[in-house]
């Protein structure tokens, strides 16, 4: 049995899901080293954590950092926060694709990324279209193992105000009990459940391409 501890790389570790995932990876005994590529420093100190301040526009300069077993991509923004559709696309399409290509180049075994419910390259909704386009582009990279997570609306504590998320939290007690059967996938999901599912799936170390809808993410978020 191979008992060597794995190395992980995470981008988006300062985000809602990324931060939850970072804590899980640091506590895990299957990872001996966790690298976080960030644009501003993280305050966490941990013996397993190496953080590297990078400019995502010149990510190629840091390609040696990608020589790890598992790469987790939790990058993302909103059009409002990014300032334009173009700037949004940079974060949700260009950067993840660059990350995936560098992971492939440096021999990473698994690539795990958060997309979104409704991802569809043909969608008339810009956000869903970009998510669909990145999913298709990632499949072309031909990574040994590609895991795409499509959560519904994320819940969790943010420092910023996001109207949709706040509204969902308020109406959840009324509507959640109605979301059963096929509607279950529309249930908002806790960011920590998404992070836990990413970890549980990574642990299984399966080869191939996988897409997880929100209800499957929830099913996979339990410790096994
Ligand atoms: N919010 C939802 O309800 C929802 C639903 C479904 C899917 N998703 C998707 O889930 C993923 C994770 O969402 P989240 O809410 O956890 O994200 P988040 O809290 O907004 O965090 C996004 C991460 O991306 C990084 N980032 C943003 N712009 C960047 C830039 N220009 N350069 C480098 N890094 C940048 C942030 O770094 P900084 O801290 O440096 O800004 C942060 O680490 C996203 O892809 C999102 O589209 C979200």
CSV table of C-alpha atoms and ligand atoms in Angstrom, one decimal:
chain,number,residue,atom,x,y,z
A,1,UNK,CA,0.0,0.0,0.0
A,2,UNK,CA,1.3,3.5,-0.9
A,3,UNK,CA,1.5,5.4,2.4
A,4,UNK,CA,3.3,8.5,0.9
A,5,UNK,CA,1.4,11.6,1.7
A,6,UNK,CA,0.0,13.6,-1.2
A,7,UNK,CA,0.7,17.2,-2.1
A,8,UNK,CA,-2.3,19.5,-2.9
A,9,UNK,CA,-2.4,22.8,-4.6
A,10,UNK,CA,-5.4,25.2,-4.1
A,11,UNK,CA,-6.3,28.3,-6.0
A,12,UNK,CA,-9.2,30.4,-4.5
A,13,UNK,CA,-8.3,29.5,-0.9
A,14,UNK,CA,-9.4,32.9,0.3
A,15,UNK,CA,-13.0,32.4,-1.0
A,16,UNK,CA,-16.1,31.0,0.8
A,17,UNK,CA,-15.6,27.4,-0.4
A,18,UNK,CA,-11.8,27.6,-0.8
A,19,UNK,CA,-11.3,28.7,2.8
A,20,UNK,CA,-13.4,25.7,4.1
A,21,UNK,CA,-11.5,23.4,1.8
A,22,UNK,CA,-8.1,24.8,2.9
A,23,UNK,CA,-8.9,23.9,6.5
A,24,UNK,CA,-10.1,20.4,5.6
A,25,UNK,CA,-6.9,19.7,3.5
A,26,UNK,CA,-4.7,21.0,6.3
A,27,UNK,CA,-6.4,18.7,8.9
A,28,UNK,CA,-6.3,15.7,6.5
A,29,UNK,CA,-3.8,13.0,7.1
A,30,UNK,CA,-3.7,12.1,3.4
A,31,UNK,CA,-2.0,15.4,2.5
A,32,UNK,CA,1.5,16.2,3.7
A,33,UNK,CA,1.8,19.5,2.0
A,34,UNK,CA,-0.8,22.0,0.9
A,35,UNK,CA,0.2,24.9,-1.4
A,36,UNK,CA,-2.1,27.9,-1.8
A,37,UNK,CA,-1.5,30.3,-4.7
A,38,UNK,CA,-3.0,33.6,-3.6
A,39,UNK,CA,-3.0,37.2,-4.6
A,40,UNK,CA,-3.1,38.5,-1.0
A,41,UNK,CA,-1.6,36.7,2.0
A,42,UNK,CA,-3.7,34.3,4.1
A,43,UNK,CA,-3.4,34.8,7.9
A,44,UNK,CA,-3.4,31.1,8.7
A,45,UNK,CA,-0.2,29.6,9.9
A,46,UNK,CA,0.2,25.8,9.6
A,47,UNK,CA,3.2,23.5,9.2
A,48,UNK,CA,1.7,21.9,6.1
A,49,UNK,CA,0.8,25.2,4.4
A,50,UNK,CA,3.0,26.9,1.9
A,51,UNK,CA,1.5,30.0,0.4
A,52,UNK,CA,2.8,31.8,-2.6
A,53,UNK,CA,1.8,35.3,-3.7
A,54,UNK,CA,1.2,35.2,-7.4
A,55,UNK,CA,-0.1,37.3,-10.3
A,56,UNK,CA,-2.7,35.1,-12.0
A,57,UNK,CA,-2.0,36.9,-15.3
A,58,UNK,CA,1.5,35.4,-15.3
A,59,UNK,CA,0.8,32.1,-13.7
A,60,UNK,CA,3.2,30.3,-16.0
A,61,UNK,CA,6.1,31.8,-14.0
A,62,UNK,CA,5.1,29.6,-11.1
A,63,UNK,CA,4.7,26.3,-13.0
A,64,UNK,CA,6.9,24.4,-10.6
A,65,UNK,CA,4.2,24.9,-7.9
A,66,UNK,CA,1.9,22.6,-10.0
A,67,UNK,CA,4.0,19.5,-9.5
A,68,UNK,CA,1.5,18.0,-7.0
A,69,UNK,CA,-1.0,15.1,-6.9
A,70,UNK,CA,-4.2,17.1,-6.6
A,71,UNK,CA,-5.2,20.6,-7.8
A,72,UNK,CA,-8.3,22.2,-6.4
A,73,UNK,CA,-9.7,25.2,-8.2
A,74,UNK,CA,-12.1,27.4,-6.1
A,75,UNK,CA,-11.6,30.6,-8.1
A,76,UNK,CA,-14.6,32.7,-9.0
A,77,UNK,CA,-16.1,36.2,-9.0
A,78,UNK,CA,-19.3,38.0,-9.9
A,79,UNK,CA,-19.8,40.4,-12.8
A,80,UNK,CA,-20.6,43.1,-10.3
A,81,UNK,CA,-17.4,42.5,-8.3
A,82,UNK,CA,-15.2,42.0,-11.4
A,83,UNK,CA,-16.7,45.2,-13.0
A,84,UNK,CA,-17.4,43.8,-16.5
A,85,UNK,CA,-18.3,40.5,-18.3
A,86,UNK,CA,-14.7,40.5,-19.7
A,87,UNK,CA,-13.2,40.7,-16.2
A,88,UNK,CA,-15.5,38.0,-14.9
A,89,UNK,CA,-14.5,35.7,-17.8
A,90,UNK,CA,-10.9,36.2,-16.9
A,91,UNK,CA,-11.4,34.8,-13.4
A,92,UNK,CA,-14.0,32.1,-14.2
A,93,UNK,CA,-12.6,31.0,-17.5
A,94,UNK,CA,-9.0,32.1,-18.3
A,95,UNK,CA,-7.5,31.5,-14.9
A,96,UNK,CA,-9.0,28.1,-14.3
A,97,UNK,CA,-8.0,26.9,-17.8
A,98,UNK,CA,-4.4,28.1,-17.2
A,99,UNK,CA,-4.4,26.3,-13.9
A,100,UNK,CA,-5.6,23.1,-15.5
A,101,UNK,CA,-3.0,23.3,-18.3
A,102,UNK,CA,-0.2,23.8,-15.8
A,103,UNK,CA,-1.5,21.0,-13.7
A,104,UNK,CA,-1.5,18.7,-16.7
A,105,UNK,CA,2.0,19.8,-17.8
A,106,UNK,CA,3.4,19.2,-14.4
A,107,UNK,CA,1.8,15.7,-14.0
A,108,UNK,CA,-1.0,16.4,-11.5
A,109,UNK,CA,-3.2,13.4,-11.2
A,110,UNK,CA,-6.5,15.0,-10.2
A,111,UNK,CA,-8.1,18.4,-11.0
A,112,UNK,CA,-11.2,19.4,-9.1
A,113,UNK,CA,-13.1,22.6,-9.9
A,114,UNK,CA,-16.3,24.3,-8.8
A,115,UNK,CA,-18.5,25.2,-11.7
A,116,UNK,CA,-22.2,26.0,-11.0
A,117,UNK,CA,-25.7,24.6,-11.4
A,118,UNK,CA,-27.0,25.3,-14.9
A,119,UNK,CA,-23.6,25.4,-16.5
A,120,UNK,CA,-24.2,25.2,-20.3
A,121,UNK,CA,-22.1,26.5,-23.1
A,122,UNK,CA,-25.2,27.3,-25.1
A,123,UNK,CA,-27.0,29.1,-22.4
A,124,UNK,CA,-28.4,32.6,-23.0
A,125,UNK,CA,-27.4,33.5,-19.5
A,126,UNK,CA,-23.8,34.8,-19.6
A,127,UNK,CA,-22.8,33.3,-16.2
A,128,UNK,CA,-24.1,29.8,-17.1
A,129,UNK,CA,-22.5,30.1,-20.5
A,130,UNK,CA,-19.1,30.9,-19.1
A,131,UNK,CA,-19.4,28.0,-16.7
A,132,UNK,CA,-20.4,25.7,-19.5
A,133,UNK,CA,-17.5,26.9,-21.7
A,134,UNK,CA,-14.9,26.4,-19.0
A,135,UNK,CA,-16.2,22.8,-18.4
A,136,UNK,CA,-15.9,22.0,-22.1
A,137,UNK,CA,-12.4,23.6,-22.3
A,138,UNK,CA,-11.3,21.6,-19.3
A,139,UNK,CA,-12.4,18.4,-20.9
A,140,UNK,CA,-10.1,19.2,-23.9
A,141,UNK,CA,-7.1,19.4,-21.5
A,142,UNK,CA,-7.4,15.7,-21.0
A,143,UNK,CA,-6.3,15.5,-17.4
A,144,UNK,CA,-6.1,12.0,-15.9
A,145,UNK,CA,-8.9,12.9,-13.6
A,146,UNK,CA,-11.3,15.8,-13.9
A,147,UNK,CA,-14.0,16.4,-11.2
A,148,UNK,CA,-16.5,19.2,-11.9
A,149,UNK,CA,-18.8,20.3,-9.1
A,150,UNK,CA,-22.0,22.2,-9.9
A,151,UNK,CA,-23.4,23.5,-6.7
A,152,UNK,CA,-26.7,25.5,-6.4
A,153,UNK,CA,-26.7,28.7,-4.5
A,154,UNK,CA,-23.9,28.7,-1.9
A,155,UNK,CA,-24.6,29.4,1.7
A,156,UNK,CA,-22.0,30.5,4.3
A,157,UNK,CA,-20.6,33.5,6.1
A,158,UNK,CA,-19.3,36.1,3.8
A,159,UNK,CA,-17.7,39.5,4.5
A,160,UNK,CA,-19.5,41.0,1.6
A,161,UNK,CA,-23.3,41.4,1.0
A,162,UNK,CA,-24.8,39.2,-1.8
A,163,UNK,CA,-28.5,39.8,-2.2
A,164,UNK,CA,-29.3,36.4,-3.8
A,165,UNK,CA,-27.6,34.5,-1.0
A,166,UNK,CA,-29.1,36.6,1.8
A,167,UNK,CA,-32.6,36.3,0.2
A,168,UNK,CA,-32.2,32.5,-0.1
A,169,UNK,CA,-31.2,32.2,3.6
A,170,UNK,CA,-34.3,34.2,4.6
A,171,UNK,CA,-36.8,32.2,2.5
A,172,UNK,CA,-35.2,28.8,3.0
A,173,UNK,CA,-37.3,27.8,6.0
A,174,UNK,CA,-40.4,28.2,3.9
A,175,UNK,CA,-39.3,26.7,0.6
A,176,UNK,CA,-36.7,24.1,1.5
A,177,UNK,CA,-39.2,21.5,2.6
A,178,UNK,CA,-40.9,21.8,-0.8
A,179,UNK,CA,-37.7,20.9,-2.7
A,180,UNK,CA,-37.9,17.2,-2.9
A,181,UNK,CA,-37.4,14.6,-5.6
A,182,UNK,CA,-36.1,16.2,-8.8
A,183,UNK,CA,-36.3,19.6,-7.2
A,184,UNK,CA,-33.7,18.6,-4.6
A,185,UNK,CA,-30.9,19.9,-6.8
A,186,UNK,CA,-32.2,23.5,-6.4
A,187,UNK,CA,-31.7,23.5,-2.6
A,188,UNK,CA,-29.0,26.0,-1.6
A,189,UNK,CA,-26.0,24.3,-0.3
A,190,UNK,CA,-23.5,25.1,2.5
A,191,UNK,CA,-20.1,26.1,1.2
A,192,UNK,CA,-18.5,23.7,3.8
A,193,UNK,CA,-20.5,20.8,2.2
A,194,UNK,CA,-19.1,21.6,-1.2
A,195,UNK,CA,-15.6,21.7,0.3
A,196,UNK,CA,-16.2,18.4,2.1
A,197,UNK,CA,-17.4,16.7,-1.1
A,198,UNK,CA,-14.4,17.9,-3.0
A,199,UNK,CA,-12.2,16.4,-0.4
A,200,UNK,CA,-14.1,13.1,-0.1
A,201,UNK,CA,-14.0,12.7,-3.9
A,202,UNK,CA,-10.3,13.5,-4.1
A,203,UNK,CA,-9.6,10.9,-1.5
A,204,UNK,CA,-11.2,8.2,-3.7
A,205,UNK,CA,-8.6,9.0,-6.4
A,206,UNK,CA,-10.7,7.8,-9.4
A,207,UNK,CA,-9.6,8.3,-13.0
A,208,UNK,CA,-11.9,9.9,-15.6
A,209,UNK,CA,-14.3,12.8,-16.0
A,210,UNK,CA,-17.0,13.3,-13.5
A,211,UNK,CA,-19.7,16.0,-13.1
A,212,UNK,CA,-21.5,16.3,-9.7
A,213,UNK,CA,-24.9,18.1,-9.5
A,214,UNK,CA,-25.8,19.8,-6.2
A,215,UNK,CA,-27.7,16.9,-4.8
A,216,UNK,CA,-24.8,14.6,-5.6
A,217,UNK,CA,-22.4,17.0,-4.0
A,218,UNK,CA,-24.5,16.9,-0.8
A,219,UNK,CA,-24.5,13.1,-0.9
A,220,UNK,CA,-20.7,13.1,-1.3
A,221,UNK,CA,-20.1,15.5,1.5
A,222,UNK,CA,-20.4,12.9,4.3
A,223,UNK,CA,-17.2,11.5,5.7
A,224,UNK,CA,-16.4,7.9,4.5
B,1,LIG,N1,-22.1,32.1,-4.9
B,1,LIG,C1,-22.8,31.2,-5.3
B,1,LIG,O1,-24.0,31.0,-4.8
B,1,LIG,C2,-22.3,30.1,-6.3
B,1,LIG,C3,-23.2,29.1,-6.7
B,1,LIG,C4,-22.7,28.2,-7.6
B,1,LIG,C5,-21.4,28.2,-8.0
B,1,LIG,N2,-20.6,29.2,-7.5
B,1,LIG,C6,-19.2,29.1,-7.9
B,1,LIG,O2,-18.4,28.6,-6.9
B,1,LIG,C7,-17.0,29.0,-7.0
B,1,LIG,C8,-16.6,29.4,-5.6
B,1,LIG,O3,-17.5,30.4,-5.1
B,1,LIG,P1,-17.2,31.2,-3.8
B,1,LIG,O4,-18.4,31.9,-3.4
B,1,LIG,O5,-16.5,30.3,-2.8
B,1,LIG,O6,-16.1,32.3,-4.3
B,1,LIG,P2,-15.6,33.6,-3.5
B,1,LIG,O7,-15.9,33.5,-2.1
B,1,LIG,O8,-16.1,34.8,-4.3
B,1,LIG,O9,-14.0,33.4,-3.7
B,1,LIG,C9,-13.5,33.5,-5.0
B,1,LIG,C10,-12.0,33.2,-4.9
B,1,LIG,O10,-11.4,33.6,-6.2
B,1,LIG,C11,-10.4,34.5,-6.0
B,1,LIG,N3,-10.4,35.6,-7.0
B,1,LIG,C12,-11.4,36.3,-7.4
B,1,LIG,N4,-11.0,37.2,-8.3
B,1,LIG,C13,-9.7,37.0,-8.5
B,1,LIG,C14,-8.7,37.5,-9.4
B,1,LIG,N5,-9.0,38.5,-10.2
B,1,LIG,N6,-7.5,37.0,-9.3
B,1,LIG,C15,-7.2,36.0,-8.5
B,1,LIG,N7,-8.0,35.4,-7.7
B,1,LIG,C16,-9.3,35.9,-7.7
B,1,LIG,C17,-10.7,35.2,-4.7
B,1,LIG,O11,-9.5,35.7,-4.2
B,1,LIG,P3,-9.5,37.1,-3.3
B,1,LIG,O12,-9.8,36.7,-1.9
B,1,LIG,O13,-8.0,37.6,-3.5
B,1,LIG,O14,-10.5,38.0,-4.0
B,1,LIG,C18,-11.2,34.0,-3.9
B,1,LIG,O15,-10.1,33.2,-3.3
B,1,LIG,C19,-17.0,30.1,-8.0
B,1,LIG,O16,-16.5,29.7,-9.2
B,1,LIG,C20,-18.5,30.5,-8.2
B,1,LIG,O17,-18.8,30.9,-9.5
B,1,LIG,C21,-21.0,30.1,-6.7
